[in-house]
Each structure stands twice: as structure tokens, then as C-alpha cells.
XYZ file of C-alpha atoms in Angstrom:
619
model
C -3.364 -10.900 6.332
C -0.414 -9.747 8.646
C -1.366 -6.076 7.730
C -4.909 -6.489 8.488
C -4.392 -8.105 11.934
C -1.710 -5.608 12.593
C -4.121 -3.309 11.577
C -6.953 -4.641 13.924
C -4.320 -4.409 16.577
C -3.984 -0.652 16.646
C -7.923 0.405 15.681
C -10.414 1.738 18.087
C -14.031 0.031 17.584
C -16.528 2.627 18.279
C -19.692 0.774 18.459
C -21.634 4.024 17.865
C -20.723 3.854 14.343
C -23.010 2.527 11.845
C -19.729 0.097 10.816
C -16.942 -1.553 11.955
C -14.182 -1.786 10.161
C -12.014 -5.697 10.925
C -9.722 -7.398 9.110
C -10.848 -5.048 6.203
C -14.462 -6.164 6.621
C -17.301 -3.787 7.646
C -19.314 -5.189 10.422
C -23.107 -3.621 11.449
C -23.108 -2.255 15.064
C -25.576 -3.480 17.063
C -25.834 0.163 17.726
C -25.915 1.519 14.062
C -29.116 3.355 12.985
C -31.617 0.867 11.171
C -29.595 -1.867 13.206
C -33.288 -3.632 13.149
C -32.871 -4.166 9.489
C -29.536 -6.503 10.353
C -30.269 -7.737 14.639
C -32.840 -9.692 16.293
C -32.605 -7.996 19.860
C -33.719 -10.162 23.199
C -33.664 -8.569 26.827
C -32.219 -11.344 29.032
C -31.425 -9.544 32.164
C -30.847 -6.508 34.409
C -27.435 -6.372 36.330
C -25.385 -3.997 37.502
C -21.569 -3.161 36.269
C -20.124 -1.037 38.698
C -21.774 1.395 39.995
C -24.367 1.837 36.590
C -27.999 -0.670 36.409
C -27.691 -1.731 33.318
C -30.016 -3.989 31.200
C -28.428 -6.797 29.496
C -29.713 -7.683 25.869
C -28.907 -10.619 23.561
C -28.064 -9.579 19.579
C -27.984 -11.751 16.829
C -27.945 -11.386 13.229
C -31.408 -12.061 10.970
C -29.129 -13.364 8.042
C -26.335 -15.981 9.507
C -24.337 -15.204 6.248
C -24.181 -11.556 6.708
C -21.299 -9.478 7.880
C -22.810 -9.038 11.781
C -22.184 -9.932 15.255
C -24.183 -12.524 17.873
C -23.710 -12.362 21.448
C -24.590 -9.600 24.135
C -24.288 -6.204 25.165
C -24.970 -4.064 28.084
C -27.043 -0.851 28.025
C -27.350 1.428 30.655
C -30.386 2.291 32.594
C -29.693 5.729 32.839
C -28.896 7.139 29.417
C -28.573 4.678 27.355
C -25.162 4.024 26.617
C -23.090 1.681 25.491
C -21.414 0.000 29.083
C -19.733 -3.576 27.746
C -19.884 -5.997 24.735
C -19.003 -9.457 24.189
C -19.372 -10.695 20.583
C -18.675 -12.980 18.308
C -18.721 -12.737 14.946
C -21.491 -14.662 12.981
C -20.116 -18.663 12.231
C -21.836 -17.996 8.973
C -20.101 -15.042 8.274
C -18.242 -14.797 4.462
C -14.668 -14.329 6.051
C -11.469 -15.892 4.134
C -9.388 -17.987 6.239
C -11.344 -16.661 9.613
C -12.610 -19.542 11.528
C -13.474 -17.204 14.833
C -13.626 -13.552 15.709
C -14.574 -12.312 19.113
C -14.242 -9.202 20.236
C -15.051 -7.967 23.617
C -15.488 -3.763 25.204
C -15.372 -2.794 28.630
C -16.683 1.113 28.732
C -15.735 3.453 31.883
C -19.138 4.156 33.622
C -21.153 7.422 32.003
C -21.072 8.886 35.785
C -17.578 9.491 34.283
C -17.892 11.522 30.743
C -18.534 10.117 27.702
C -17.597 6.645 27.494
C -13.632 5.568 26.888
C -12.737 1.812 25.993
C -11.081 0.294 29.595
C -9.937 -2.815 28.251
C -10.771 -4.409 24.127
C -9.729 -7.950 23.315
C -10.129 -9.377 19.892
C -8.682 -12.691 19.866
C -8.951 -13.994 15.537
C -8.369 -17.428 14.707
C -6.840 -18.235 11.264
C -7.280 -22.038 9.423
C -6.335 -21.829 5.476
C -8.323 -24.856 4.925
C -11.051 -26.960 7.925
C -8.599 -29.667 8.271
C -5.893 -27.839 9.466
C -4.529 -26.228 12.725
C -5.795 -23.020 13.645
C -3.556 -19.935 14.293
C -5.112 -17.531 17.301
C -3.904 -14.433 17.628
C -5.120 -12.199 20.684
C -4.492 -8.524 21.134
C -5.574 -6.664 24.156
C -5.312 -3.128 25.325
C -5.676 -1.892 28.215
C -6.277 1.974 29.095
C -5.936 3.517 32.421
C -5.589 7.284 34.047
C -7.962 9.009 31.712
C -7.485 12.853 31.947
C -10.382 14.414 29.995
C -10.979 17.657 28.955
C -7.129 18.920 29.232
C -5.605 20.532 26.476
C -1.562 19.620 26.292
C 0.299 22.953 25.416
C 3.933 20.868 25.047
C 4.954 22.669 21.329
C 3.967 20.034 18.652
C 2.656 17.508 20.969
C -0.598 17.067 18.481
C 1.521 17.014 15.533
C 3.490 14.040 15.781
C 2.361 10.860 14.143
C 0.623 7.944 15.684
C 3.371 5.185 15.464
C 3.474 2.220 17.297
C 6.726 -0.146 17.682
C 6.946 -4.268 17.465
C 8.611 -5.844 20.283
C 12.511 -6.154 19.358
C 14.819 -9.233 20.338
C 15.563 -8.174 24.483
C 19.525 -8.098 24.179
C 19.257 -5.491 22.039
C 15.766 -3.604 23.504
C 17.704 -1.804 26.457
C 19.921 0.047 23.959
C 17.269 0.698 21.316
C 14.297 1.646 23.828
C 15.991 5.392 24.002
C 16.713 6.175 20.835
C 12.930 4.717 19.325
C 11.736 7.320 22.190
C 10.142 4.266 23.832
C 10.150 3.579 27.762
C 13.115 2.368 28.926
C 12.645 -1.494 28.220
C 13.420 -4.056 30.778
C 12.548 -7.695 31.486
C 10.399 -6.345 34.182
C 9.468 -3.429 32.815
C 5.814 -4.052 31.824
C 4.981 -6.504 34.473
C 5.657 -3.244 36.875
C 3.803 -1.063 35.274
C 0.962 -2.937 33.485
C -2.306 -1.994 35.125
C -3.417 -5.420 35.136
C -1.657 -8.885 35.957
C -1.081 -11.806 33.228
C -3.406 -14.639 34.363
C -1.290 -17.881 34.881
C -2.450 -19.339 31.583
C -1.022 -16.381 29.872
C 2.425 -16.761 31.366
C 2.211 -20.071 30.331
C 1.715 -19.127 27.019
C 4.306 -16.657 26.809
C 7.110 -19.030 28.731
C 6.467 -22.056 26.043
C 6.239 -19.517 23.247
C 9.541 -18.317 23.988
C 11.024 -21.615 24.728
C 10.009 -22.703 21.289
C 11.371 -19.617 19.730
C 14.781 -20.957 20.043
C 13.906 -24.251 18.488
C 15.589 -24.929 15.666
C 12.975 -26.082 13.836
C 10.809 -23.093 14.500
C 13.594 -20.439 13.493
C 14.054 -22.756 10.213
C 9.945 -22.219 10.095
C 10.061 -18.779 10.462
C 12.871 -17.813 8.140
C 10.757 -20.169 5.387
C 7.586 -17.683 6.275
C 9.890 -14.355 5.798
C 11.321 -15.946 2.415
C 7.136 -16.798 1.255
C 5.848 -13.225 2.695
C 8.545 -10.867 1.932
C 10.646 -12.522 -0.590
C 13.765 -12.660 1.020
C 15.796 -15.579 2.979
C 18.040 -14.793 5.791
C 21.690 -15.940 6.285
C 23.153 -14.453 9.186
C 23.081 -10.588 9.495
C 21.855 -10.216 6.071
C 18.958 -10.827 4.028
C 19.084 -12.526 0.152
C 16.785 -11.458 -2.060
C 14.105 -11.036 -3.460
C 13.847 -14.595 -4.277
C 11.261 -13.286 -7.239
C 13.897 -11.817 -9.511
C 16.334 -14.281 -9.143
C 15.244 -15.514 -12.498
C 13.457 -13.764 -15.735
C 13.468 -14.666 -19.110
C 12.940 -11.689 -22.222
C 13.444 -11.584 -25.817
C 16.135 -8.674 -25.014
C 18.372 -10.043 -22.651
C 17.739 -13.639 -22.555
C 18.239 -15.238 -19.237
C 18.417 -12.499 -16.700
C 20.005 -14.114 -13.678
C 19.881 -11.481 -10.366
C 21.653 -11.514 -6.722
C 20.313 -9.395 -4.169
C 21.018 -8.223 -0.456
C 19.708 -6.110 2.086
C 21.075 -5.426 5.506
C 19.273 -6.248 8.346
C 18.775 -4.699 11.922
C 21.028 -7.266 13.397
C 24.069 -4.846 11.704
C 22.767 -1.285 12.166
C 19.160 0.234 13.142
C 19.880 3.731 11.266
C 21.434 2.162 7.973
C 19.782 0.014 5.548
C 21.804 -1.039 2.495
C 20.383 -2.975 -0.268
C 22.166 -4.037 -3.536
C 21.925 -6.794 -6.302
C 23.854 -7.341 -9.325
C 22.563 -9.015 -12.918
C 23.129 -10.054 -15.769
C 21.486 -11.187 -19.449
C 22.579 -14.294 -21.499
C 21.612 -12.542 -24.850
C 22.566 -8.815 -24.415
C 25.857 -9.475 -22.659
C 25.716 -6.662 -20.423
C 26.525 -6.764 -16.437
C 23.736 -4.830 -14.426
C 24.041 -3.698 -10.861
C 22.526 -1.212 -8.051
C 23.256 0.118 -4.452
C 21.142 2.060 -2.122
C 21.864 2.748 1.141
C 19.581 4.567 3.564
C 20.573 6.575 7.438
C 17.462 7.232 9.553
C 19.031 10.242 11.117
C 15.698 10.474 13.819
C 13.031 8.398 14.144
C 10.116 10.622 16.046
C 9.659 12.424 12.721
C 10.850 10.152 10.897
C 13.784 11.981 9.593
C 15.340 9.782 6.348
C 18.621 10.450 3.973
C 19.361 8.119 1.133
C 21.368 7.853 -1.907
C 20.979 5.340 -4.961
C 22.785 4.215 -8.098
C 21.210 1.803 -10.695
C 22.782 0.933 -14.153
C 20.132 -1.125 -15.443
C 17.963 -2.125 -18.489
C 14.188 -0.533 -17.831
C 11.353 -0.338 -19.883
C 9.886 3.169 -21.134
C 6.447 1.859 -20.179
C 7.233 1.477 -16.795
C 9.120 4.461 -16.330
C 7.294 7.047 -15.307
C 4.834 5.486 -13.103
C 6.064 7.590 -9.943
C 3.496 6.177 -7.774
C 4.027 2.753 -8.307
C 3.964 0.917 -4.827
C 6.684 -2.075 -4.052
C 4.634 -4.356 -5.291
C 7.904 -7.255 -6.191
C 5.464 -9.847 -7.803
C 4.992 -7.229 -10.479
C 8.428 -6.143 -11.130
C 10.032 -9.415 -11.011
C 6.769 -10.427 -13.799
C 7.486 -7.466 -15.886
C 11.144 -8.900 -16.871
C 9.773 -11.698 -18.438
C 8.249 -12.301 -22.081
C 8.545 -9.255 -24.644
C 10.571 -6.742 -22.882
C 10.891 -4.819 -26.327
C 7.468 -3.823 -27.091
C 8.180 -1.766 -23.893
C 10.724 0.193 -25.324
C 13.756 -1.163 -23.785
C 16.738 1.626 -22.555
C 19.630 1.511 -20.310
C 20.288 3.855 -17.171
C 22.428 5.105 -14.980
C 20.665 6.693 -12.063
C 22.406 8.740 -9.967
C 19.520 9.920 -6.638
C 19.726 11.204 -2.952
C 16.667 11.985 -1.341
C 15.514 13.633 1.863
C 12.084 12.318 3.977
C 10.602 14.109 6.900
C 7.588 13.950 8.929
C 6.924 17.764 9.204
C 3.218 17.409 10.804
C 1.218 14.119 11.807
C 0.224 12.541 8.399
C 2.444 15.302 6.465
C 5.357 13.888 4.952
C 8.206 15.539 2.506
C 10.650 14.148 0.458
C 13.253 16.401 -1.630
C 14.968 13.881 -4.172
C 17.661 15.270 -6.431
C 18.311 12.975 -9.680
C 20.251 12.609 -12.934
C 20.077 9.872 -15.257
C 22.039 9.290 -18.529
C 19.491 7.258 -20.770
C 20.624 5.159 -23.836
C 17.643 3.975 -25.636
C 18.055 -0.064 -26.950
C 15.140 0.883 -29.291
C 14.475 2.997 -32.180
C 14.529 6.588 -31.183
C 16.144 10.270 -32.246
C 15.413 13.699 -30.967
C 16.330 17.149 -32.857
C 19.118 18.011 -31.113
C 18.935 21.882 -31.852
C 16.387 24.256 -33.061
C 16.864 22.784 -37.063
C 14.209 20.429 -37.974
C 15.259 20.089 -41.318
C 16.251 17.124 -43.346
C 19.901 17.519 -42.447
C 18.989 18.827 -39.218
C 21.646 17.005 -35.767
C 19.495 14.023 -34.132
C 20.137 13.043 -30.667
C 19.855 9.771 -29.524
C 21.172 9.455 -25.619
C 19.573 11.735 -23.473
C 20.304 13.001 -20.111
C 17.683 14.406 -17.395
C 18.454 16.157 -14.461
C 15.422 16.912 -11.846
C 14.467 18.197 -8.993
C 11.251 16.435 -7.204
C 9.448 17.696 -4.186
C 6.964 15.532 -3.281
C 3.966 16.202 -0.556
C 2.036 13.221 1.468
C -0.502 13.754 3.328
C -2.702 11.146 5.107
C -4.508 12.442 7.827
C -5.376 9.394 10.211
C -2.558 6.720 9.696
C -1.291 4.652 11.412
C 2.007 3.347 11.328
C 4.163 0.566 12.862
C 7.900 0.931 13.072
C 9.769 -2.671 13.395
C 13.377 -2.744 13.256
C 14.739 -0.246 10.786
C 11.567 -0.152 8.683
C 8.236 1.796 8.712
C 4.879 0.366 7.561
C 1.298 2.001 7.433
C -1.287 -0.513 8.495
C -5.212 0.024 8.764
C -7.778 1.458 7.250
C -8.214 4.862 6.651
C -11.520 7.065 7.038
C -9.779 10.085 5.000
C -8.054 10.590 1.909
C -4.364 10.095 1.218
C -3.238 12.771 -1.078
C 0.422 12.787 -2.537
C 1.841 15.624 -5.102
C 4.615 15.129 -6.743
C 6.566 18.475 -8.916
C 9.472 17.886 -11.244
C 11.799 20.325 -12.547
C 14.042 19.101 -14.634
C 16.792 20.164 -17.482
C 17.809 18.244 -20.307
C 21.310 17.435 -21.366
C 22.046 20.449 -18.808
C 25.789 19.732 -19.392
C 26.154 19.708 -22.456
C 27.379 22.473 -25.161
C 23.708 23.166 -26.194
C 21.186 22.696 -23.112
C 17.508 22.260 -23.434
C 15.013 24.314 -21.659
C 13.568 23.625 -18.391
C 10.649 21.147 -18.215
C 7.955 20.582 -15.435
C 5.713 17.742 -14.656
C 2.942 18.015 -12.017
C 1.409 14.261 -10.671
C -1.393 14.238 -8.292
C -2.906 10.909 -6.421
C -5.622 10.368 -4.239
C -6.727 7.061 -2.891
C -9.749 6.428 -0.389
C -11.772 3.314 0.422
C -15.453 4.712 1.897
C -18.267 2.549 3.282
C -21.168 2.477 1.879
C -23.195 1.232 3.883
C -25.496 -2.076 2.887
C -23.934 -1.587 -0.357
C -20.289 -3.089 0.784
C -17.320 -0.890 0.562
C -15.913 1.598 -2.313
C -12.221 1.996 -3.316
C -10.949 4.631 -5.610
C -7.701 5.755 -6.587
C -7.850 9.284 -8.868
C -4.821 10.304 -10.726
C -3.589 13.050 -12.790
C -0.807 14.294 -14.930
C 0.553 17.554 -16.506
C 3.556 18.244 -18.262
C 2.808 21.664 -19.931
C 7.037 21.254 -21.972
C 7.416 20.039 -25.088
C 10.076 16.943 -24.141
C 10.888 13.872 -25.600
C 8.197 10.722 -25.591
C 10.599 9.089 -23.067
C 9.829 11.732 -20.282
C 6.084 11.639 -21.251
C 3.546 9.922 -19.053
C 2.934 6.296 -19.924
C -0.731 5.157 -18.980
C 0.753 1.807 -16.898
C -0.605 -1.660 -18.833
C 0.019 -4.684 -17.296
C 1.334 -8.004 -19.623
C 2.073 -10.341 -16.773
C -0.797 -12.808 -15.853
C -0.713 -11.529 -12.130
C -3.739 -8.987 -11.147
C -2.162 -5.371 -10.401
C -4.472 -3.178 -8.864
C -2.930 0.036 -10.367
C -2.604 -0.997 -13.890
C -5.060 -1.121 -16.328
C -4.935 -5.179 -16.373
C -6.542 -5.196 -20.323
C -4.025 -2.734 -21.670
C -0.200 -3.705 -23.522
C 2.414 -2.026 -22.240
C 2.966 1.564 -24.312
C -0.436 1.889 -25.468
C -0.883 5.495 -24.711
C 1.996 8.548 -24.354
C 0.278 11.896 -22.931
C 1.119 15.359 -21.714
C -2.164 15.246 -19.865
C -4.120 12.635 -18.434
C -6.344 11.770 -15.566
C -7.185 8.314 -14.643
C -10.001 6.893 -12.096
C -10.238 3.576 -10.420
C -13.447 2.104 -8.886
C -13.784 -1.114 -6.954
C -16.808 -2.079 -5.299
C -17.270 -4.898 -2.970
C -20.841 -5.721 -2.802
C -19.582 -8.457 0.059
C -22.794 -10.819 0.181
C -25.663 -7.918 -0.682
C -26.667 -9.875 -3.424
C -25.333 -13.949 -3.611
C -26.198 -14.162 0.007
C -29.892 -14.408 -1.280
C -29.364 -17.099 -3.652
C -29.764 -20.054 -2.311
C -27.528 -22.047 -4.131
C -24.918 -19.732 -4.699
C -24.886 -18.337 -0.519
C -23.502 -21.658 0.547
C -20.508 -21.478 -1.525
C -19.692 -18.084 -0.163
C -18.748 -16.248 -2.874
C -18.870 -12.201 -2.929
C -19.907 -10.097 -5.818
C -17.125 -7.367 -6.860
C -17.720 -4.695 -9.884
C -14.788 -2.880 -11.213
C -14.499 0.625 -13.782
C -11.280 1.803 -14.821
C -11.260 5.010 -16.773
C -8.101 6.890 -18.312
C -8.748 10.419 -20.702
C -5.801 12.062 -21.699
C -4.276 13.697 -25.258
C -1.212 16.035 -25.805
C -2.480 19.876 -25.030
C 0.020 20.997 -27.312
C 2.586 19.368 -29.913
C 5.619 18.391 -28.460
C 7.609 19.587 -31.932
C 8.304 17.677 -35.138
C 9.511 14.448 -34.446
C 11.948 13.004 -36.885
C 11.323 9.875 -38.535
C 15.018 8.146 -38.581
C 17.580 8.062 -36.451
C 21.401 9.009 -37.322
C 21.449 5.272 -37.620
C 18.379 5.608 -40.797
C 16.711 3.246 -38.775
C 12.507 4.068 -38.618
C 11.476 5.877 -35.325
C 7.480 5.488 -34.430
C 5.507 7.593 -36.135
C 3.444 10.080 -34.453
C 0.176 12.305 -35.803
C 0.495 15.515 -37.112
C -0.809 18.273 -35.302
C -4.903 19.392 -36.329
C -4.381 23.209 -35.805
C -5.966 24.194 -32.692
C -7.132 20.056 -31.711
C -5.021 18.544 -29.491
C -2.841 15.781 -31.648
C -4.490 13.149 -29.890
C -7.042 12.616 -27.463
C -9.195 9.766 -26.061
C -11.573 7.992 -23.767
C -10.388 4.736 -22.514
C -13.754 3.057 -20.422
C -13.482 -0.680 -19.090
C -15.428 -2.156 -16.490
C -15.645 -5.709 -15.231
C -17.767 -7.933 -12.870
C -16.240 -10.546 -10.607
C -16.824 -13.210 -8.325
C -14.339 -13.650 -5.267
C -14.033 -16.515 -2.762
C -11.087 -17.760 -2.166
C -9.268 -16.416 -5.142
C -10.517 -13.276 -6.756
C -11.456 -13.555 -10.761
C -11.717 -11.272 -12.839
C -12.557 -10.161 -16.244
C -15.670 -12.495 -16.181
C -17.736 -9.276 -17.847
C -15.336 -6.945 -19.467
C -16.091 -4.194 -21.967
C -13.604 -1.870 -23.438
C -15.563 1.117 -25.263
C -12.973 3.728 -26.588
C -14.776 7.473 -26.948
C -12.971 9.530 -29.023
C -13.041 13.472 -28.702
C -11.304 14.210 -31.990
C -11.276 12.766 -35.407
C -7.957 10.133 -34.080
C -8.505 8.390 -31.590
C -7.300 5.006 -30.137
């Protein structure tokens, strides 16, 4: 919810749209072609606003429950455009946790150019539940000294990225405001130069919101609302967590019990250090990890970084580069049966370089080695001998070089304290590619070849139209080398009982090991296109949500004869011979589901898993 308003915050409404895009919701304009279909349109008035006659109509939706506005708007006489708006959105309207939205749109006059927004206010009020107090939150913006039709010729001036900054505590804003490339920040700084003056209510507001700040009470509020949102509890200049992994329980290590920190920007505003330490009742080994992080310059967003981890992981979840933070899943996927993930232990060595070389391009340059010793069943030939007496290897060591390319074209991004985040919606793509090159055991007696891996992602969420919105997220893998099963790609299954959006939610952990794979999300939110006709069914507004998760992928080539012990004569998994000029192993994975969401999303009410093989094995 904080994202969404944040990302309300720093939209622009265009009204000329067919949709508006709020709190992740698409709203019809009153403006939008076939508008008819959704408005009931009364002319109250004629007025003028400025110097422009304008004729003042009333809008309001045909269908209370749909995703729509009520209230007026102000054409003008001349050429029809769009001059001011006041609206509400519909009382009826299927929001969670949104008791009122208003937003209002003052235009500059069309005598001008085309119009520009003067001043937008959407004020959102937030109640959980009817009988409690209501949170309203109310952004405005205010524009002023429009130059149109200039071009700026300043070198990279429509390169950098859009990136607004939170207000920061004031004893320390005076120092910061310079090197954030912010004005110079004073206490009466904005109240000099804000084109308009606060009213006396809003002074008000601000003077008792500040007094309360300082209230014990609140801070010990506040502090319980950073522990609940981002999992970690303040104590002084540093930050304990997350609270999440404090605790697991797995039929490998037993009780896991985990300490973590993170510095805060009360310390430093270029360095963020973050560590924990852990350890398992069962496999009596101590686990730890530091990484500390310099933001060398902040207008592109120029990052260095180093990391060490000696851990327990799971194969399953090892390659999934593009894996978001997403700490409810992690901290999940320690408990239960860590071993059917194919449990190792590694030491990660990393430093990494990030850089904002164009707006929306971002580069990161991460040099890694790990030293993996697998807890589970496993061997390798160590040398070109497959034969019966032929040398097995069982730890393995991978060196790599990753260059990874992001590109989203129209984000938007808010810097608070030592921390970036991307909020809003976006209307294009976000594409990341990710090459390895890597070496096995390269310092060893008897090196490996080289091996590459190629990972591409693209994610999107499109309107389509009366049909609700559609998110996607399209990924593929290559690894053309014949490596090891560990440095494979591992189709990401999901064992926990908590939803993950980038997981395929009906699949075990180490299902599937490919060379080459491509996977496809769909999620379509039919918002109230269909249950908002039902009768029965509108007033308990629920939404109607279909889901398809597809994943095809094989092994192009054989990765070599595996051996079937280990030095230990212990069984390593079996895998297929090779079929000649077939791939070893190639299928269709297809599973699609229905849902209702509300309040709380379900899913899996329809599921159907249809596997489609293309060779004669399949799973």
C-alpha cells in the first residue's frame, strides 16, 4: 500500500487517456473514447475560469460498483479541452482498504499551448476495517514557470533518471541537501519559494504532526510499523533483523536460530552494512555473512559493494538470479524438508559495481567465486576418464564474471536515506540480461573449460481496457556448456504455504534441471467485468482473477556421462541417457488457475496441470 500511494504521489493523470492508473487500479476517464458506455453526462452550467468560457458538466458512473469517477469537470467553449476536474471516486467502487479517493486538476488555459497540470491534489483515505479510524493522506503538486517548446542542450540533461527524494530528519537535511543534488534545504526554504501559501489549517496540521512526532508513544508506534512492514526493529543507530528468519526449523539443520543487522542512515548515508550470523541444532555448523555497500554518487546512482556468505543453500533455489527480496519467502524456504532441495554449503566471495549509465539504463559488473560442498549425494568426473575407475569430484568451485543490463524506460524512483526504491506503474517493459562467464575449479591442477549462461526477463503489466489489467513476466535461459547439474537452471517451485508470484506455486522444489528453458507468466485481473453483474455476488465485492503459468525447457545437448556413485559408493540421481539426436529430456509444463480476490486473494480454486511431452520422456 505504501508503494502504491508513493506511487500515486509521483504520477501524472492525463485525463485524455482512456485509463487511469491509481493505487494500481485503472479508472475510465470521463474523457476516454466510448466513455458513454461507463458516464451518465449532465450540463449544469456555463462559467468562466480565467480568461476561457467554459461549460461545466456533471459525470457519474452508470454502474456504482465499477472502477469510475462522479463529480464534475470543466470543458472549454472554445476547443474543447479539458480546463479543471474535481472527482471523486465512486463510494461503490471495489477498492481494498479505500474508504475515499478524490482527486482534483487545474489545467493552464488553451490560449496558452496544450494544456499542463497547474496544481493536482489527490487526498486517499485508508480504514482496514468500517469501524476503525481512517488514515488520509494528501499529496499536492504544484507547477509553475512553464517554458514550452525549448530544447535544453546541458550534455545529458535528458538522460538522467527521474528520482525523487523523501523528506530527511532537518538536523541532518542542511548537510545532505548538497550531496543528494537537492536545493539547499532550510527551515524556510520552501515557504520562500513555494508558489503558493499553506492555508492556516495546513500549518496546523503540520505543527501538531510534528509535535506528535516526538511523542514517545508515536516513535514506539512507528518503530512497531517498520518492524511489521520491513521486518526489522530499530535500536539506536542500527536496525535488527529481519525478524522473519530469526527462527526456521528443517530436517537438515534442526533449529536454525539467526541474528541480523543493518546499518542505518543515522551512521553513514554512503555505507550500508548488513550482517547476521546462524546456526543449526542438528548439523552443528556456525553460519554467518557480511555485506557492506559505498554509494560513491548518487545522481547516477553510482554503487560498490562486496559480500561474503558461508552458508547452507538449497540447489533449487540457487540459480534463480532474478529472484526479488521477497523475505517472507526466504525466511519460509528454511523450514520443513530442506533436503529434497539438495542441500550444499558455500562460501561466497562477490564485489559488484552499479551505475546508472542512461535514464532507465542500469549496469552492474559483479565478480564472484564460490567454493561449493554438496551435503547431498553428488560426484562429477573430475578429468576426461569416464570409466569405472575413472577420479570423481565432489566439491566444486565456480568462478564468474556477470554483466548484467536493466533497462526500464519510464521509472520512477524514490531515494530515502541510503536506499533506492522504484515505485509506480509502468507503461513499458522492464527488460534485464544477465551473461555469465565462468571457470570451474580455475585453480586447481586440472581446470575445466569455460562455461556461459545467458538469462533474459521481461515483465510488463498492460491495460486492457474493459477487460481489467494483464501482467506478464517472460523468462528465458541458455547455457550452451556441458557443467555440472548444480550450475544448471532450476525451474523455481515453491513448498512454503505463502503465494510467490514468481514461482510456479504447484511445483516441489527440484522438479526440473535444464540447459534451456523459457517460462511465461499471465495474470489477469478481470476487476468487477464479470461478478459486478451478479447480483448476489456484486455486494460482496469480490474480483475475478485467471492465472497461466507455462515453463518448456529440455537439455539441447548432453551434459556428459554422469556417474552413478560417489567416491563415497553412495547412489547419485540418476539421469536419462541420451536418444541420439533428441534432446535427453524435454517437456511442456501448462497450469492455469481461476481465483476469487477480496480481501485476501485465493487461489488454486480451478487448477489443471497438463504435462505435453515433445519426446518419448517426459515429466
Amino acid at each position: 500500500m505504501a508503494a502504491e500511494l508513493l506511487g500515486s504521489n509521483f504520477q501524472n493523470f492525463d485525463f485524455y487517456a482512456n485509463w487511469l492508473n491509481i493505487l494500481g487500479k485503472d479508472f475510465a476517464s470521463p474523457l476516454a473514447e466510448g466513455s458513454r458506455l461507463t458516464y451518465d453526462y449532465e450540463l449544469q452550467d456555463s462559467v468562466f475560469l480565467g480568461p476561457d468560457w467554459c461549460y461545466q458538466l456533471a459525470v457519474s458512473p452508470k454502474r456504482a460498483h465499477d472502477l469510475a469517477f462522479q463529480g464534475t469537470i470543466w470543458i472549454t467553449a472554445q476547443n474543447y479541452a479539458l480546463r479543471r476536474a474535481d472527482l471523486v471516486a465512486s463510494p461503490k467502487a471495489n477498492l481494498n482498504f479505500v474508504s475515499d479517493l478524490r482527486l482534483f486538476q487545474d489545467m493552464t488555459s488553451p490560449a496558452d499551448g496544450p494544456g499542463l497540470p497547474v496544481r493536482t491534489r489527490l487526498v486517499v483515505s485508508v480504514q482496514p476495517y468500517r469501524q476503525q479510524a481512517a488514515t488520509q493522506v494528501r499529496f499536492t503538486t504544484v507547477n509553475s514557470h512553464f517554458v514550452r517548446n525549448r530544447l535544453h542542450s546541458e550534455p545529458g540533461f535528458y538522460d538522467q533518471p527521474i528520482v525523487s527524494a523523501l523528506p530527511e530528519s532537518a538536523e541532518r537535511e542542511a548537510g545532505q541537501a548538497q550531496a543528494s543534488g537537492l536545493p539547499p534545504g532550510s527551515s524556510g526554504y520552501f515557504d520562500a519559494h513555494r508558489p503558493d501559501t499553506l492555508s492556516l489549517s495546513e500549518r496546523q496540521t503540520f505543527a501538531v504532526l510534528d509535535s506528535a512526532r516526538q511523542l514517545p508513544s508515536v516513535r514506539n508506534l512507528l518503530d512497531w510499523v517498520e518492524l511489521l512492514v520491513n521486518g526489522y526493529k530499530r535500536v539506536g543507530r542500527w536496525d535488527l533483523g529481519p525478524i522473519l528468519t530469526s527462527y526456521a526449523h528443517n530436517d537438515y539443520e534442526g533449529s536454525r536460530l539467526r541474528v541480523g543487522f543493518r546499518t542505518t542512515s543515522d551512521l553513514s548515508r554512503n555505507w550500508l552494512t548488513q550482517g547476521y550470523v546462524a546456526y543449526g541444532s542438528r548439523d552443528a555448523r556456525l553460519k554467518y555473512g557480511l555485506k557492506t555497500a559505498l554509494i560513491a554518487e548518487r545522481r547516477h546512482w553510482t554503487v560498490l559493494s562486496l559480500e561474503y556468505r558461508h552458508d547452507l543453500e538449497q540447489v533449487a533455489l540457487l540459480d534463480n538470479d532474478f529472484l526479488p527480496d521477497n523475505n517472507l519467502f526466504l525466511a519460509a524456504s528454511r523450514w520443513g524438508r530442506v533436503q529434497q532441495g539438495r542441500p550444499i554449503l558455500r562460501d561466497l566471495y562477490a564485489a559488484s559495481l552499479q551505475r546508472d549509465l542512461l535514464r532507465g539504463f542500469t549496469q552492474t559488473l559483479t565478480l564472484r567465486h564460490q567454493d561449493i560442498t554438496p551435503l547431498h549425494d553428488f560426484a562429477y568426473y573430475a578429468t576426461e576418464d569416464h570409466g569405472p575407475t575413472a577420479l570423481l569430484g565432489r566439491h566444486l568451485t565456480l568462478s564468474e564474471l556477470v554483466l548484467e543490463a536493466r533497462y526500464a524506460r519510464d521509472e520512477n524512483l524514490v531515494q530515502s536515506d541510503n536506499r533506492r526504491r522504484s515505485v509506480g506503474l509502468k507503461r513499458w517493459p522492464v527488460a534485464t540480461l544477465r551473461y555469465t562467464l565462468g571457470w570451474r575449479n580455475a585453480f586447481t591442477k586440472n581446470p575445466s573449460p569455460a562455461y556461459q549462461k545467458l538469462n533474459l526477463l521481461l515483465t510488463h503489466s498492460v491495460s486492457v481496457g474493459q477487460l481489467g489489467r494483464l501482467g506478464y513476466r517472460l523468462e528465458g535461459s541458455y547455457i550452451p556448456s556441458a557443467v555440472p547439474y548444480l550450475v544448471l537452471k532450476t525451474p523455481l517451485g515453491n513448498q512454503t504455504p505463502f503465494y510467490n508470484a514468481n514461482a510456479f506455486n504447484l511445483m516441489n522444489y527440484f522438479e526440473f534441471v535444464t540447459d534451456r528453458s523459457v517460462s511465461l507468466r499471465l495474470d489477469q485481473h478481470f476487476e468487477g467485468l464479470v461478478l459486478n453483474s451478479i447480483p448476489g455476488i456484486r455486494a460482496l465485492n469480490w474480483r475475478l482473477v485467471g492465472t497461466a503459468n507455462v515453463l518448456y525447457g529440455g537439455f539441447r545437448r548432453p551434459t556428459g556421462p554422469s556417474p552413478t556413485t560417489t567416491s563415497r559408493a553412495t547412489s547419485c540421481p540418476a539421469f536419462p541417457p541420451s536418444t541420439g539426436s533428441l534432446t535427453w529430456r524435454s517437456a511442456t509444463v501448462w497450469r492455469t488457475s481461476a481465483s476469487l480476490s477480496g480481501w485476501i486473494l485465493f487461489t488454486g480454486l480451478l487448477t489443471a496441470t497438463v504435462p505435453m511431452p515433445t519426446t518419448s520422456e517426459s515429466k
